[in-house]
CSV table of C-alpha atoms in Angstrom, one decimal:
chain,number,residue,atom,x,y,z
B,208,UNK,CA,231.7,162.9,-55.4
B,209,UNK,CA,228.1,163.8,-54.8
B,210,UNK,CA,226.5,165.8,-52.0
B,211,UNK,CA,228.1,166.4,-48.6
B,212,UNK,CA,225.7,163.9,-47.1
B,213,UNK,CA,227.3,161.2,-49.2
B,214,UNK,CA,230.8,161.9,-48.0
B,215,UNK,CA,232.5,159.4,-45.7
B,216,UNK,CA,234.9,160.3,-42.9
B,217,UNK,CA,237.7,159.0,-45.2
B,218,UNK,CA,236.7,161.6,-47.8
B,219,UNK,CA,236.7,164.3,-45.1
B,220,UNK,CA,240.1,163.2,-43.9
B,221,UNK,CA,241.5,163.3,-47.4
B,222,UNK,CA,240.3,166.8,-47.8
B,223,UNK,CA,242.4,167.9,-44.9
B,224,UNK,CA,245.5,165.6,-44.9
B,225,UNK,CA,247.5,163.4,-47.2
B,226,UNK,CA,246.4,159.9,-46.2
B,227,UNK,CA,248.8,156.9,-46.1
B,228,UNK,CA,248.1,153.3,-45.4
B,229,UNK,CA,249.9,151.6,-42.5
B,230,UNK,CA,250.0,148.0,-43.7
B,231,UNK,CA,251.5,145.1,-45.7
B,232,UNK,CA,248.0,143.8,-46.3
B,233,UNK,CA,246.9,144.4,-49.9
B,234,UNK,CA,243.1,144.2,-50.0
B,235,UNK,CA,242.4,147.6,-48.3
B,236,UNK,CA,244.9,149.5,-50.4
B,237,UNK,CA,243.4,147.8,-53.5
B,238,UNK,CA,239.8,148.7,-52.4
B,239,UNK,CA,240.3,152.2,-50.9
B,240,UNK,CA,243.4,153.4,-52.7
B,241,UNK,CA,245.2,154.9,-54.3
B,242,UNK,CA,247.0,156.1,-51.2
B,243,UNK,CA,250.1,158.3,-51.2
B,244,UNK,CA,252.6,156.5,-49.0
B,245,UNK,CA,252.5,153.0,-47.4
B,246,UNK,CA,254.2,152.7,-44.0
B,247,UNK,CA,255.3,149.5,-42.3
B,248,UNK,CA,257.5,148.1,-39.5
B,249,UNK,CA,258.6,144.7,-38.2
B,250,UNK,CA,255.4,144.2,-36.2
B,251,UNK,CA,253.2,144.8,-39.3
B,252,UNK,CA,255.5,142.5,-41.4
B,253,UNK,CA,255.3,139.7,-38.9
B,254,UNK,CA,251.5,139.9,-38.5
B,255,UNK,CA,251.1,139.7,-42.3
B,256,UNK,CA,253.7,136.9,-42.9
B,257,UNK,CA,252.1,134.5,-40.3
B,258,UNK,CA,248.6,135.0,-41.7
B,259,UNK,CA,246.8,131.8,-42.8
B,260,UNK,CA,243.9,131.2,-45.2
B,261,UNK,CA,240.6,129.6,-44.4
B,262,UNK,CA,242.1,126.1,-44.5
B,263,UNK,CA,244.9,127.1,-42.1
B,264,UNK,CA,247.6,127.3,-44.7
B,265,UNK,CA,250.2,130.1,-44.6
B,266,UNK,CA,249.2,132.7,-47.1
B,267,UNK,CA,252.8,133.9,-47.7
B,268,UNK,CA,254.7,130.6,-47.7
B,269,UNK,CA,255.9,131.0,-51.3
B,270,UNK,CA,257.0,134.6,-50.7
B,271,UNK,CA,258.9,133.5,-47.6
B,272,UNK,CA,260.7,130.7,-49.5
B,273,UNK,CA,261.6,133.1,-52.3
B,274,UNK,CA,263.0,135.6,-49.9
B,275,UNK,CA,265.1,133.0,-48.2
B,276,UNK,CA,266.4,131.8,-51.6
B,277,UNK,CA,267.2,135.4,-52.5
B,278,UNK,CA,269.1,135.9,-49.2
B,279,UNK,CA,271.1,132.8,-49.7
B,280,UNK,CA,272.0,133.8,-53.2
B,281,UNK,CA,273.1,137.3,-52.1
B,282,UNK,CA,275.0,136.3,-49.0
B,283,UNK,CA,278.4,137.3,-50.6
B,284,UNK,CA,277.0,140.5,-52.1
B,285,UNK,CA,275.7,141.7,-48.7
B,286,UNK,CA,278.3,140.2,-46.5
B,287,UNK,CA,277.6,142.7,-43.7
B,288,UNK,CA,274.3,141.0,-42.9
B,289,UNK,CA,273.3,137.4,-41.9
B,290,UNK,CA,271.2,135.3,-44.3
B,291,UNK,CA,268.3,135.5,-41.8
B,292,UNK,CA,268.6,139.3,-41.7
B,293,UNK,CA,268.7,139.5,-45.5
B,294,UNK,CA,265.7,137.2,-45.8
B,295,UNK,CA,263.7,139.5,-43.4
B,296,UNK,CA,264.6,142.5,-45.5
B,297,UNK,CA,263.6,140.7,-48.7
B,298,UNK,CA,260.3,139.6,-47.2
B,299,UNK,CA,259.5,143.2,-46.3
B,300,UNK,CA,260.4,144.5,-49.7
B,301,UNK,CA,258.4,141.8,-51.5
B,302,UNK,CA,255.4,142.7,-49.3
B,303,UNK,CA,255.9,146.4,-50.1
B,304,UNK,CA,256.2,145.9,-53.8
B,305,UNK,CA,252.8,144.2,-53.9
B,306,UNK,CA,251.2,147.4,-52.7
B,307,UNK,CA,253.1,149.8,-55.1
B,308,UNK,CA,250.3,149.8,-57.7
B,309,UNK,CA,248.0,151.4,-55.2
B,310,UNK,CA,250.4,154.2,-54.2
B,311,UNK,CA,251.5,157.5,-55.5
B,312,UNK,CA,254.4,158.1,-53.2
B,313,UNK,CA,256.9,156.3,-51.0
B,314,UNK,CA,257.1,152.7,-49.8
B,315,UNK,CA,258.4,152.9,-46.2
B,316,UNK,CA,260.6,150.2,-44.8
B,317,UNK,CA,261.9,150.2,-41.2
B,318,UNK,CA,265.6,149.5,-40.5
B,319,UNK,CA,266.6,146.7,-38.2
B,320,UNK,CA,265.8,148.1,-34.7
B,321,UNK,CA,268.8,146.3,-33.3
B,322,UNK,CA,270.8,149.1,-35.0
B,323,UNK,CA,268.9,151.9,-33.3
B,324,UNK,CA,272.0,153.0,-31.4
B,325,UNK,CA,274.5,152.4,-34.3
B,326,UNK,CA,274.8,155.1,-36.9
B,327,UNK,CA,277.0,153.3,-39.3
B,328,UNK,CA,275.1,150.0,-39.3
B,329,UNK,CA,271.8,152.0,-39.8
B,330,UNK,CA,273.3,153.7,-42.9
B,331,UNK,CA,274.5,150.3,-44.3
B,332,UNK,CA,271.2,148.7,-43.5
B,333,UNK,CA,269.3,151.5,-45.2
B,334,UNK,CA,271.4,151.4,-48.3
B,335,UNK,CA,271.0,147.6,-48.5
B,336,UNK,CA,267.2,147.9,-48.3
B,337,UNK,CA,267.2,150.4,-51.2
B,338,UNK,CA,269.5,148.0,-53.2
B,339,UNK,CA,267.1,145.1,-52.5
B,340,UNK,CA,264.2,147.0,-54.0
B,341,UNK,CA,266.3,147.3,-57.2
B,342,UNK,CA,267.4,143.7,-57.0
B,343,UNK,CA,263.8,142.4,-56.7
B,344,UNK,CA,262.2,145.0,-59.1
B,345,UNK,CA,264.7,146.7,-61.4
B,346,UNK,CA,262.1,149.0,-62.9
B,347,UNK,CA,261.1,150.4,-59.5
B,348,UNK,CA,262.3,154.0,-58.9
B,349,UNK,CA,264.4,153.6,-55.7
B,350,UNK,CA,263.8,157.3,-55.0
B,351,UNK,CA,260.3,156.2,-53.9
B,352,UNK,CA,261.8,154.3,-51.0
B,353,UNK,CA,261.6,156.0,-47.6
B,354,UNK,CA,263.6,154.5,-44.8
B,355,UNK,CA,262.1,154.5,-41.3
B,356,UNK,CA,264.6,154.9,-38.5
B,357,UNK,CA,264.0,155.0,-34.7
B,358,UNK,CA,264.4,158.5,-33.3
B,359,UNK,CA,267.7,158.1,-31.4
B,360,UNK,CA,270.7,160.4,-31.6
B,361,UNK,CA,272.5,157.8,-33.7
B,362,UNK,CA,269.5,157.0,-35.8
B,363,UNK,CA,268.8,160.6,-36.7
B,364,UNK,CA,272.4,161.3,-37.6
B,365,UNK,CA,272.2,158.3,-39.9
B,366,UNK,CA,269.3,160.0,-41.5
B,367,UNK,CA,271.4,163.1,-42.1
B,368,UNK,CA,273.9,161.0,-44.2
B,369,UNK,CA,271.1,159.2,-46.0
B,370,UNK,CA,269.3,162.4,-47.0
B,371,UNK,CA,272.6,163.8,-48.3
B,372,UNK,CA,272.8,160.7,-50.5
B,373,UNK,CA,269.2,161.2,-51.8
B,374,UNK,CA,267.5,158.6,-49.6
B,375,UNK,CA,264.3,159.8,-48.0
B,376,UNK,CA,264.0,159.1,-44.3
B,377,UNK,CA,261.3,159.1,-41.6
B,378,UNK,CA,262.2,159.5,-37.9
B,379,UNK,CA,259.9,157.1,-36.2
B,380,UNK,CA,259.1,156.2,-32.5
B,381,UNK,CA,258.8,159.9,-31.8
B,382,UNK,CA,257.3,161.3,-28.7
B,383,UNK,CA,258.6,164.8,-27.9
B,384,UNK,CA,259.9,168.1,-29.4
B,385,UNK,CA,263.5,167.4,-28.5
B,386,UNK,CA,263.3,164.5,-31.0
B,387,UNK,CA,261.4,166.6,-33.5
B,388,UNK,CA,263.9,169.4,-33.4
B,389,UNK,CA,266.8,167.1,-34.1
B,390,UNK,CA,264.9,165.4,-36.9
B,391,UNK,CA,264.3,168.6,-38.8
B,392,UNK,CA,267.9,169.7,-38.1
B,393,UNK,CA,269.3,166.6,-39.7
B,394,UNK,CA,266.9,166.9,-42.7
B,395,UNK,CA,264.4,164.1,-42.3
B,396,UNK,CA,261.7,164.0,-44.9
B,397,UNK,CA,259.1,163.0,-42.2
B,398,UNK,CA,258.6,162.4,-38.6
B,399,UNK,CA,256.1,160.0,-37.1
B,400,UNK,CA,254.7,161.2,-33.8
B,401,UNK,CA,253.3,158.1,-32.0
B,402,UNK,CA,249.9,159.2,-30.7
B,403,UNK,CA,249.8,156.1,-28.5
B,404,UNK,CA,252.8,154.3,-27.1
B,405,UNK,CA,253.4,151.1,-29.1
B,406,UNK,CA,252.3,148.8,-26.2
B,407,UNK,CA,248.6,149.6,-26.8
B,408,UNK,CA,248.7,147.4,-29.9
B,409,UNK,CA,250.0,144.3,-28.1
B,410,UNK,CA,248.7,144.5,-24.5
B,411,UNK,CA,244.9,144.0,-24.7
B,412,UNK,CA,243.0,146.6,-22.6
B,413,UNK,CA,246.1,148.8,-22.1
B,414,UNK,CA,245.4,152.5,-22.6
B,415,UNK,CA,248.0,155.2,-23.0
B,416,UNK,CA,247.1,157.8,-20.4
B,417,UNK,CA,249.4,160.4,-22.0
B,418,UNK,CA,248.5,160.4,-25.7
B,419,UNK,CA,250.7,162.6,-27.9
B,420,UNK,CA,248.1,164.9,-29.5
B,421,UNK,CA,249.5,168.0,-28.0
B,422,UNK,CA,253.1,167.1,-29.1
B,423,UNK,CA,251.9,166.3,-32.6
B,424,UNK,CA,250.2,169.7,-33.0
B,425,UNK,CA,253.1,171.5,-31.4
B,426,UNK,CA,255.6,169.8,-33.8
B,427,UNK,CA,253.7,170.8,-36.9
B,428,UNK,CA,253.3,174.4,-35.7
B,429,UNK,CA,257.0,174.5,-34.8
B,430,UNK,CA,258.0,173.2,-38.3
B,431,UNK,CA,255.7,175.7,-40.0
B,432,UNK,CA,257.1,178.5,-37.9
B,433,UNK,CA,260.7,177.8,-38.7
B,434,UNK,CA,260.0,177.0,-42.4
B,435,UNK,CA,261.0,173.3,-42.1
B,436,UNK,CA,260.6,170.9,-45.0
B,437,UNK,CA,260.0,168.0,-42.7
B,438,UNK,CA,256.5,166.7,-42.8
B,439,UNK,CA,254.5,165.5,-39.7
B,440,UNK,CA,253.0,162.0,-40.2
B,441,UNK,CA,251.2,160.9,-37.0
B,442,UNK,CA,251.0,157.1,-36.4
B,443,UNK,CA,250.0,154.5,-33.8
B,444,UNK,CA,246.2,155.3,-33.8
B,445,UNK,CA,243.6,153.2,-32.1
B,446,UNK,CA,240.2,154.6,-33.2
B,447,UNK,CA,238.6,156.7,-35.9
B,448,UNK,CA,237.9,159.4,-33.4
B,449,UNK,CA,241.7,159.7,-32.8
B,450,UNK,CA,242.2,159.8,-36.6
B,451,UNK,CA,239.7,162.5,-37.2
B,452,UNK,CA,241.1,164.7,-34.4
B,453,UNK,CA,244.3,164.7,-36.5
B,454,UNK,CA,242.7,165.9,-39.7
B,455,UNK,CA,245.0,168.7,-40.9
B,456,UNK,CA,248.3,166.9,-40.3
B,457,UNK,CA,250.6,167.1,-43.2
B,458,UNK,CA,250.3,163.3,-43.6
B,459,UNK,CA,248.6,160.6,-41.6
B,460,UNK,CA,249.1,156.9,-41.7
B,461,UNK,CA,246.1,154.7,-40.8
B,462,UNK,CA,245.8,150.9,-40.3
B,463,UNK,CA,243.4,148.9,-42.6
B,464,UNK,CA,240.7,148.3,-40.0
B,465,UNK,CA,240.5,152.0,-39.3
B,466,UNK,CA,240.6,152.9,-43.0
B,467,UNK,CA,237.6,150.6,-43.5
B,468,UNK,CA,235.7,152.1,-40.7
B,469,UNK,CA,236.4,155.6,-42.0
B,470,UNK,CA,235.2,154.7,-45.4
B,471,UNK,CA,232.0,153.1,-44.0
B,472,UNK,CA,231.1,156.0,-41.6
B,473,UNK,CA,229.1,158.9,-43.1
B,474,UNK,CA,230.5,162.4,-42.5
B,475,UNK,CA,227.1,163.6,-41.6
B,476,UNK,CA,226.0,162.9,-38.9
B,477,UNK,CA,229.4,162.8,-37.1
B,478,UNK,CA,229.6,164.0,-33.5
B,479,UNK,CA,233.3,163.6,-33.1
B,480,UNK,CA,236.0,166.2,-33.4
B,481,UNK,CA,237.6,167.0,-36.8
B,482,UNK,CA,241.0,168.6,-36.8
B,483,UNK,CA,240.9,169.8,-33.2
B,484,UNK,CA,244.6,169.1,-32.7
B,485,UNK,CA,245.4,171.9,-35.1
B,486,UNK,CA,242.5,174.3,-34.5
B,487,UNK,CA,242.1,177.2,-32.1
B,488,UNK,CA,245.5,176.9,-30.5
B,489,UNK,CA,247.1,179.8,-28.8
B,490,UNK,CA,250.3,181.0,-30.5
B,491,UNK,CA,253.1,179.1,-28.9
B,492,UNK,CA,256.5,180.4,-28.1
B,493,UNK,CA,258.6,177.4,-29.1
B,494,UNK,CA,261.7,176.5,-27.1
B,495,UNK,CA,265.1,177.3,-28.5
B,496,UNK,CA,266.7,173.9,-29.3
B,497,UNK,CA,269.8,175.4,-31.0
B,498,UNK,CA,271.9,174.6,-27.9
B,499,UNK,CA,271.3,170.9,-28.0
B,500,UNK,CA,270.9,169.8,-31.6
B,501,UNK,CA,274.6,169.8,-32.3
B,502,UNK,CA,275.7,168.6,-28.9
B,503,UNK,CA,275.2,164.9,-28.2
B,504,UNK,CA,275.4,165.0,-24.4
B,505,UNK,CA,273.2,168.1,-24.2
B,506,UNK,CA,270.6,166.5,-26.5
B,507,UNK,CA,270.6,163.2,-24.6
B,508,UNK,CA,270.1,164.9,-21.3
B,509,UNK,CA,267.3,167.1,-22.7
B,510,UNK,CA,265.6,164.0,-24.1
B,511,UNK,CA,266.0,162.1,-20.8
B,512,UNK,CA,264.4,165.0,-18.9
B,513,UNK,CA,261.7,165.8,-21.3
B,514,UNK,CA,258.3,165.4,-19.7
B,515,UNK,CA,259.9,163.7,-16.7
B,516,UNK,CA,261.4,160.9,-18.9
B,517,UNK,CA,258.1,159.7,-20.4
B,518,UNK,CA,259.1,160.1,-24.1
B,519,UNK,CA,262.4,158.3,-23.6
B,520,UNK,CA,260.7,155.4,-21.8
B,521,UNK,CA,258.1,155.1,-24.6
B,522,UNK,CA,260.9,155.2,-27.2
B,523,UNK,CA,262.8,152.4,-25.4
B,524,UNK,CA,259.7,150.4,-25.1
B,525,UNK,CA,259.0,150.7,-28.9
B,526,UNK,CA,262.5,149.7,-29.8
B,527,UNK,CA,262.2,146.7,-27.5
B,528,UNK,CA,259.0,145.6,-29.1
B,529,UNK,CA,260.4,146.0,-32.6
B,530,UNK,CA,263.5,144.0,-31.7
B,531,UNK,CA,261.2,141.2,-30.5
B,532,UNK,CA,259.4,141.3,-33.8
B,533,UNK,CA,262.7,141.4,-35.7
B,534,UNK,CA,263.7,138.2,-33.8
B,535,UNK,CA,260.4,136.6,-34.7
B,536,UNK,CA,260.9,137.4,-38.4
B,537,UNK,CA,264.4,136.0,-38.4
B,538,UNK,CA,263.1,132.8,-36.8
B,539,UNK,CA,260.6,132.5,-39.7
B,540,UNK,CA,263.5,132.6,-42.0
B,541,UNK,CA,265.5,130.0,-40.0
B,542,UNK,CA,262.6,127.6,-39.7
B,543,UNK,CA,262.1,127.2,-43.5
């Protein structure tokens, strides 16, 4: 790799954490990979699918047409989903498969956020996504699919059933320890603490005044203290300074523009923090969550009251935004 002076911040980050890419765009994974996992969601999918080339032509028009054809041909096989919903899932899987050559680990696909409060539909949706991977690429190892599920009571209990069936899960839209405690209790492979509420990526100039660095650090220490297998994978980052503060997280997923900046920024000199979220922390006495993780009403009340209701409000906001993007994706399918 050369001398330390030649290291980039991306090199430094990779020496502390497993680095994943948060994208459906292929060029950065191709240039800066291989990465371990690739994460995604409905917002990322929509942003990629409406992209146009220099002449204003839709880049992914053939992919969208193929996904719609697939959905129409599979309507009887997957009768529990609409053709538009199937087309959206096929679009996301097709985008994910393009990036597989630049990955070592999982491809993450997020369930339909409209099922965030329906355990059974989340399970069915998740199993359908795994099946679509096999339909579209029979040689792909479906054990490398990780299903992202919003961190609701119903969503995380769906994760429990999926993990029992050998399907890896990530509890996403996570903002507090009450969610994190339930996620490890049900056996999620990952959690994704959102450092910034989702709104920051859609409301220009908006700044989250209560970033979740402390929660992220506390969740990782809590998991390590109890011997949990669940890995912490922070997400929703807005700057390379935020990213570098999280060096030392089990995993970290980073958007392409930030990955590019990290690769272009020399590690020396660097005046920002590196790994401060996990360094020099006083030993915490974690709360005992045993009284709520098996009691739905107790957990819901604890979640509602956590930090004065802020995490629950952020979770609801994220689910709403993802539902809007799900609608937009389904409209893409219906317009073709």
